[in-house]
Amino acid sequence: MIIYEHEAQYYETDQMGIIHHSNYLRWFESARIQYLKEIGIDYGKCEEMGFVSPVMEVSCTYKSMIRFGDTVQIYTKFQGYTGIKFYVTYEVRDKATGELRTIGKSKHCFTDKAGRPIALQKMYPEIHEQFLRAVDQ
């Protein structure tokens, strides 16, 4: 698990002065990319190598509002990995109080740049091993 920190920005708010719901998915992506980096997988290099990991599913459950200036910590964890797909969970907590604000999850697969599914363990065994180690953490 990693903790990704984000300070809510004014431009992320809606007319009611709270963070617009679409921004949580952006935060999840930033946290996921940071997680990959921390386990030694540079997503930019993966793209250069010829594969990507598109989102297949994403869900988000809002528990309480986040406002401009709030700092949150996104607890990100890989929940599963099959060699073809991986699963990530997210808990968004207020940094000051620890209050759970939002929970989410996402499901991803691996494809080549043309969108054809690939098996990571066959084509990129060293990255496959890094994913296996991350799920065990």
PDB file of C-alpha atoms in Angstrom:
ATOM      1  CA  MET A   1       0.000   0.000   0.000  1.00  0.00           C
ATOM      2  CA  ILE A   2       1.134   3.546  -0.665  1.00  0.00           C
ATOM      3  CA  ILE A   3      -0.229   6.863   0.518  1.00  0.00           C
ATOM      4  CA  TYR A   4      -0.634   9.550  -2.113  1.00  0.00           C
ATOM      5  CA  GLU A   5      -1.311  13.058  -0.834  1.00  0.00           C
ATOM      6  CA  HIS A   6      -3.371  15.716  -2.623  1.00  0.00           C
ATOM      7  CA  GLU A   7      -4.449  19.236  -1.693  1.00  0.00           C
ATOM      8  CA  ALA A   8      -7.874  20.020  -3.154  1.00  0.00           C
ATOM      9  CA  GLN A   9      -7.624  22.851  -5.649  1.00  0.00           C
ATOM     10  CA  TYR A  10     -10.144  25.601  -6.315  1.00  0.00           C
ATOM     11  CA  TYR A  11     -10.549  24.604  -9.975  1.00  0.00           C
ATOM     12  CA  GLU A  12     -11.633  21.121  -8.819  1.00  0.00           C
ATOM     13  CA  THR A  13     -14.728  22.478  -7.070  1.00  0.00           C
ATOM     14  CA  ASP A  14     -18.249  22.727  -8.425  1.00  0.00           C
ATOM     15  CA  GLN A  15     -20.909  25.412  -8.011  1.00  0.00           C
ATOM     16  CA  MET A  16     -21.641  24.134  -4.484  1.00  0.00           C
ATOM     17  CA  GLY A  17     -18.027  24.657  -3.408  1.00  0.00           C
ATOM     18  CA  ILE A  18     -17.194  20.964  -3.062  1.00  0.00           C
ATOM     19  CA  ILE A  19     -14.865  18.834  -5.135  1.00  0.00           C
ATOM     20  CA  HIS A  20     -16.625  17.776  -8.331  1.00  0.00           C
ATOM     21  CA  HIS A  21     -17.162  14.025  -8.432  1.00  0.00           C
ATOM     22  CA  SER A  22     -15.161  13.552 -11.649  1.00  0.00           C
ATOM     23  CA  ASN A  23     -11.955  14.671  -9.964  1.00  0.00           C
ATOM     24  CA  TYR A  24     -11.818  11.625  -7.714  1.00  0.00           C
ATOM     25  CA  LEU A  25     -11.112   9.429 -10.742  1.00  0.00           C
ATOM     26  CA  ARG A  26      -8.205  11.716 -11.660  1.00  0.00           C
ATOM     27  CA  TRP A  27      -6.904  11.426  -8.097  1.00  0.00           C
ATOM     28  CA  PHE A  28      -7.193   7.638  -8.291  1.00  0.00           C
ATOM     29  CA  GLU A  29      -5.154   7.666 -11.490  1.00  0.00           C
ATOM     30  CA  SER A  30      -2.450   9.850  -9.955  1.00  0.00           C
ATOM     31  CA  ALA A  31      -2.288   7.580  -6.910  1.00  0.00           C
ATOM     32  CA  ARG A  32      -2.118   4.459  -9.116  1.00  0.00           C
ATOM     33  CA  ILE A  33       0.700   5.914 -11.254  1.00  0.00           C
ATOM     34  CA  GLN A  34       2.584   6.834  -8.070  1.00  0.00           C
ATOM     35  CA  TYR A  35       2.062   3.299  -6.748  1.00  0.00           C
ATOM     36  CA  LEU A  36       3.503   1.846  -9.948  1.00  0.00           C
ATOM     37  CA  LYS A  37       6.494   4.160  -9.681  1.00  0.00           C
ATOM     38  CA  GLU A  38       7.109   3.135  -6.076  1.00  0.00           C
ATOM     39  CA  ILE A  39       7.180  -0.558  -7.001  1.00  0.00           C
ATOM     40  CA  GLY A  40       9.633   0.168  -9.812  1.00  0.00           C
ATOM     41  CA  ILE A  41       7.290   0.360 -12.789  1.00  0.00           C
ATOM     42  CA  ASP A  42       7.524   3.587 -14.791  1.00  0.00           C
ATOM     43  CA  TYR A  43       4.252   3.862 -16.723  1.00  0.00           C
ATOM     44  CA  GLY A  44       5.860   6.075 -19.375  1.00  0.00           C
ATOM     45  CA  LYS A  45       8.470   3.389 -20.011  1.00  0.00           C
ATOM     46  CA  CYS A  46       5.739   0.759 -20.249  1.00  0.00           C
ATOM     47  CA  GLU A  47       4.149   2.791 -23.025  1.00  0.00           C
ATOM     48  CA  GLU A  48       7.544   3.073 -24.737  1.00  0.00           C
ATOM     49  CA  MET A  49       7.896  -0.715 -24.466  1.00  0.00           C
ATOM     50  CA  GLY A  50       4.580  -1.075 -26.287  1.00  0.00           C
ATOM     51  CA  PHE A  51       1.909  -1.811 -23.711  1.00  0.00           C
ATOM     52  CA  VAL A  52      -0.703   0.080 -21.697  1.00  0.00           C
ATOM     53  CA  SER A  53      -3.181  -0.741 -18.929  1.00  0.00           C
ATOM     54  CA  PRO A  54      -6.584   0.737 -19.747  1.00  0.00           C
ATOM     55  CA  VAL A  55      -9.316   1.024 -17.146  1.00  0.00           C
ATOM     56  CA  MET A  56     -12.004  -1.650 -17.563  1.00  0.00           C
ATOM     57  CA  GLU A  57     -14.134  -0.681 -14.566  1.00  0.00           C
ATOM     58  CA  VAL A  58     -14.086   2.004 -11.925  1.00  0.00           C
ATOM     59  CA  SER A  59     -16.343   2.758  -8.992  1.00  0.00           C
ATOM     60  CA  CYS A  60     -16.404   5.456  -6.369  1.00  0.00           C
ATOM     61  CA  THR A  61     -18.525   5.788  -3.238  1.00  0.00           C
ATOM     62  CA  TYR A  62     -18.643   9.222  -1.630  1.00  0.00           C
ATOM     63  CA  LYS A  63     -18.854   9.255   2.177  1.00  0.00           C
ATOM     64  CA  SER A  64     -18.425  12.982   2.916  1.00  0.00           C
ATOM     65  CA  MET A  65     -17.562  16.147   1.028  1.00  0.00           C
ATOM     66  CA  ILE A  66     -14.108  17.451   0.294  1.00  0.00           C
ATOM     67  CA  ARG A  67     -13.685  21.207  -0.158  1.00  0.00           C
ATOM     68  CA  PHE A  68     -11.092  23.538  -1.602  1.00  0.00           C
ATOM     69  CA  GLY A  69      -7.981  23.570   0.575  1.00  0.00           C
ATOM     70  CA  ASP A  70      -8.603  20.212   2.249  1.00  0.00           C
ATOM     71  CA  THR A  71      -5.646  17.876   2.086  1.00  0.00           C
ATOM     72  CA  VAL A  72      -6.445  14.233   1.579  1.00  0.00           C
ATOM     73  CA  GLN A  73      -4.412  11.075   1.642  1.00  0.00           C
ATOM     74  CA  ILE A  74      -5.298   8.349  -0.832  1.00  0.00           C
ATOM     75  CA  TYR A  75      -4.432   4.900   0.477  1.00  0.00           C
ATOM     76  CA  THR A  76      -3.838   2.830  -2.628  1.00  0.00           C
ATOM     77  CA  LYS A  77      -3.460  -0.928  -2.707  1.00  0.00           C
ATOM     78  CA  PHE A  78      -3.215  -3.586  -5.392  1.00  0.00           C
ATOM     79  CA  GLN A  79      -5.914  -6.114  -4.500  1.00  0.00           C
ATOM     80  CA  GLY A  80      -5.258  -8.684  -7.173  1.00  0.00           C
ATOM     81  CA  TYR A  81      -3.271  -9.539 -10.256  1.00  0.00           C
ATOM     82  CA  THR A  82      -3.804 -12.310 -12.797  1.00  0.00           C
ATOM     83  CA  GLY A  83      -1.056 -11.597 -15.329  1.00  0.00           C
ATOM     84  CA  ILE A  84      -3.688 -10.161 -17.658  1.00  0.00           C
ATOM     85  CA  LYS A  85      -5.676  -7.952 -15.258  1.00  0.00           C
ATOM     86  CA  PHE A  86      -5.042  -6.108 -12.013  1.00  0.00           C
ATOM     87  CA  TYR A  87      -7.306  -4.628  -9.364  1.00  0.00           C
ATOM     88  CA  VAL A  88      -6.724  -1.534  -7.238  1.00  0.00           C
ATOM     89  CA  THR A  89      -8.553  -0.163  -4.192  1.00  0.00           C
ATOM     90  CA  TYR A  90      -8.519   3.404  -2.906  1.00  0.00           C
ATOM     91  CA  GLU A  91      -9.443   4.997   0.415  1.00  0.00           C
ATOM     92  CA  VAL A  92      -9.516   8.793   0.473  1.00  0.00           C
ATOM     93  CA  ARG A  93      -9.017  10.115   4.012  1.00  0.00           C
ATOM     94  CA  ASP A  94      -8.826  13.621   5.405  1.00  0.00           C
ATOM     95  CA  LYS A  95      -5.190  14.193   6.341  1.00  0.00           C
ATOM     96  CA  ALA A  96      -6.006  16.247   9.448  1.00  0.00           C
ATOM     97  CA  THR A  97      -8.728  14.047  10.935  1.00  0.00           C
ATOM     98  CA  GLY A  98      -8.286  10.645   9.301  1.00  0.00           C
ATOM     99  CA  GLU A  99     -11.986  10.709   8.353  1.00  0.00           C
ATOM    100  CA  LEU A 100     -12.861   8.377   5.481  1.00  0.00           C
ATOM    101  CA  ARG A 101     -14.200  10.579   2.686  1.00  0.00           C
ATOM    102  CA  THR A 102     -14.382   8.283  -0.314  1.00  0.00           C
ATOM    103  CA  ILE A 103     -13.694   4.678  -1.318  1.00  0.00           C
ATOM    104  CA  GLY A 104     -13.093   3.363  -4.793  1.00  0.00           C
ATOM    105  CA  LYS A 105     -11.787   0.537  -6.887  1.00  0.00           C
ATOM    106  CA  SER A 106     -10.613   0.031 -10.431  1.00  0.00           C
ATOM    107  CA  LYS A 107      -9.950  -2.893 -12.724  1.00  0.00           C
ATOM    108  CA  HIS A 108      -7.342  -2.771 -15.496  1.00  0.00           C
ATOM    109  CA  CYS A 109      -6.057  -5.041 -18.227  1.00  0.00           C
ATOM    110  CA  PHE A 110      -2.897  -5.038 -20.314  1.00  0.00           C
ATOM    111  CA  THR A 111      -3.001  -4.429 -24.036  1.00  0.00           C
ATOM    112  CA  ASP A 112      -0.596  -3.589 -26.789  1.00  0.00           C
ATOM    113  CA  LYS A 113      -0.951  -0.147 -28.340  1.00  0.00           C
ATOM    114  CA  ALA A 114      -3.431  -1.536 -30.891  1.00  0.00           C
ATOM    115  CA  GLY A 115      -5.721  -2.588 -28.043  1.00  0.00           C
ATOM    116  CA  ARG A 116      -5.092  -6.327 -28.256  1.00  0.00           C
ATOM    117  CA  PRO A 117      -4.891  -8.076 -24.854  1.00  0.00           C
ATOM    118  CA  ILE A 118      -1.486  -9.313 -23.772  1.00  0.00           C
ATOM    119  CA  ALA A 119      -0.297 -11.643 -21.026  1.00  0.00           C
ATOM    120  CA  LEU A 120       2.276  -9.710 -19.045  1.00  0.00           C
ATOM    121  CA  GLN A 121       3.980 -12.822 -17.684  1.00  0.00           C
ATOM    122  CA  LYS A 122       4.794 -14.006 -21.217  1.00  0.00           C
ATOM    123  CA  MET A 123       5.816 -10.742 -22.839  1.00  0.00           C
ATOM    124  CA  TYR A 124       7.343  -8.831 -19.909  1.00  0.00           C
ATOM    125  CA  PRO A 125       8.249 -11.353 -17.184  1.00  0.00           C
ATOM    126  CA  GLU A 126      10.303  -8.858 -15.147  1.00  0.00           C
ATOM    127  CA  ILE A 127       7.313  -6.502 -14.849  1.00  0.00           C
ATOM    128  CA  HIS A 128       5.049  -9.470 -14.119  1.00  0.00           C
ATOM    129  CA  GLU A 129       7.272 -10.282 -11.117  1.00  0.00           C
ATOM    130  CA  GLN A 130       7.040  -6.696  -9.854  1.00  0.00           C
ATOM    131  CA  PHE A 131       3.230  -6.895  -9.964  1.00  0.00           C
ATOM    132  CA  LEU A 132       3.256 -10.198  -8.090  1.00  0.00           C
ATOM    133  CA  ARG A 133       5.416  -8.714  -5.342  1.00  0.00           C
ATOM    134  CA  ALA A 134       3.163  -5.622  -5.088  1.00  0.00           C
ATOM    135  CA  VAL A 135       0.022  -7.691  -4.526  1.00  0.00           C
ATOM    136  CA  ASP A 136       1.744  -9.607  -1.718  1.00  0.00           C
ATOM    137  CA  GLN A 137       2.560  -6.381   0.163  1.00  0.00           C
TER     138      GLN A 137
END
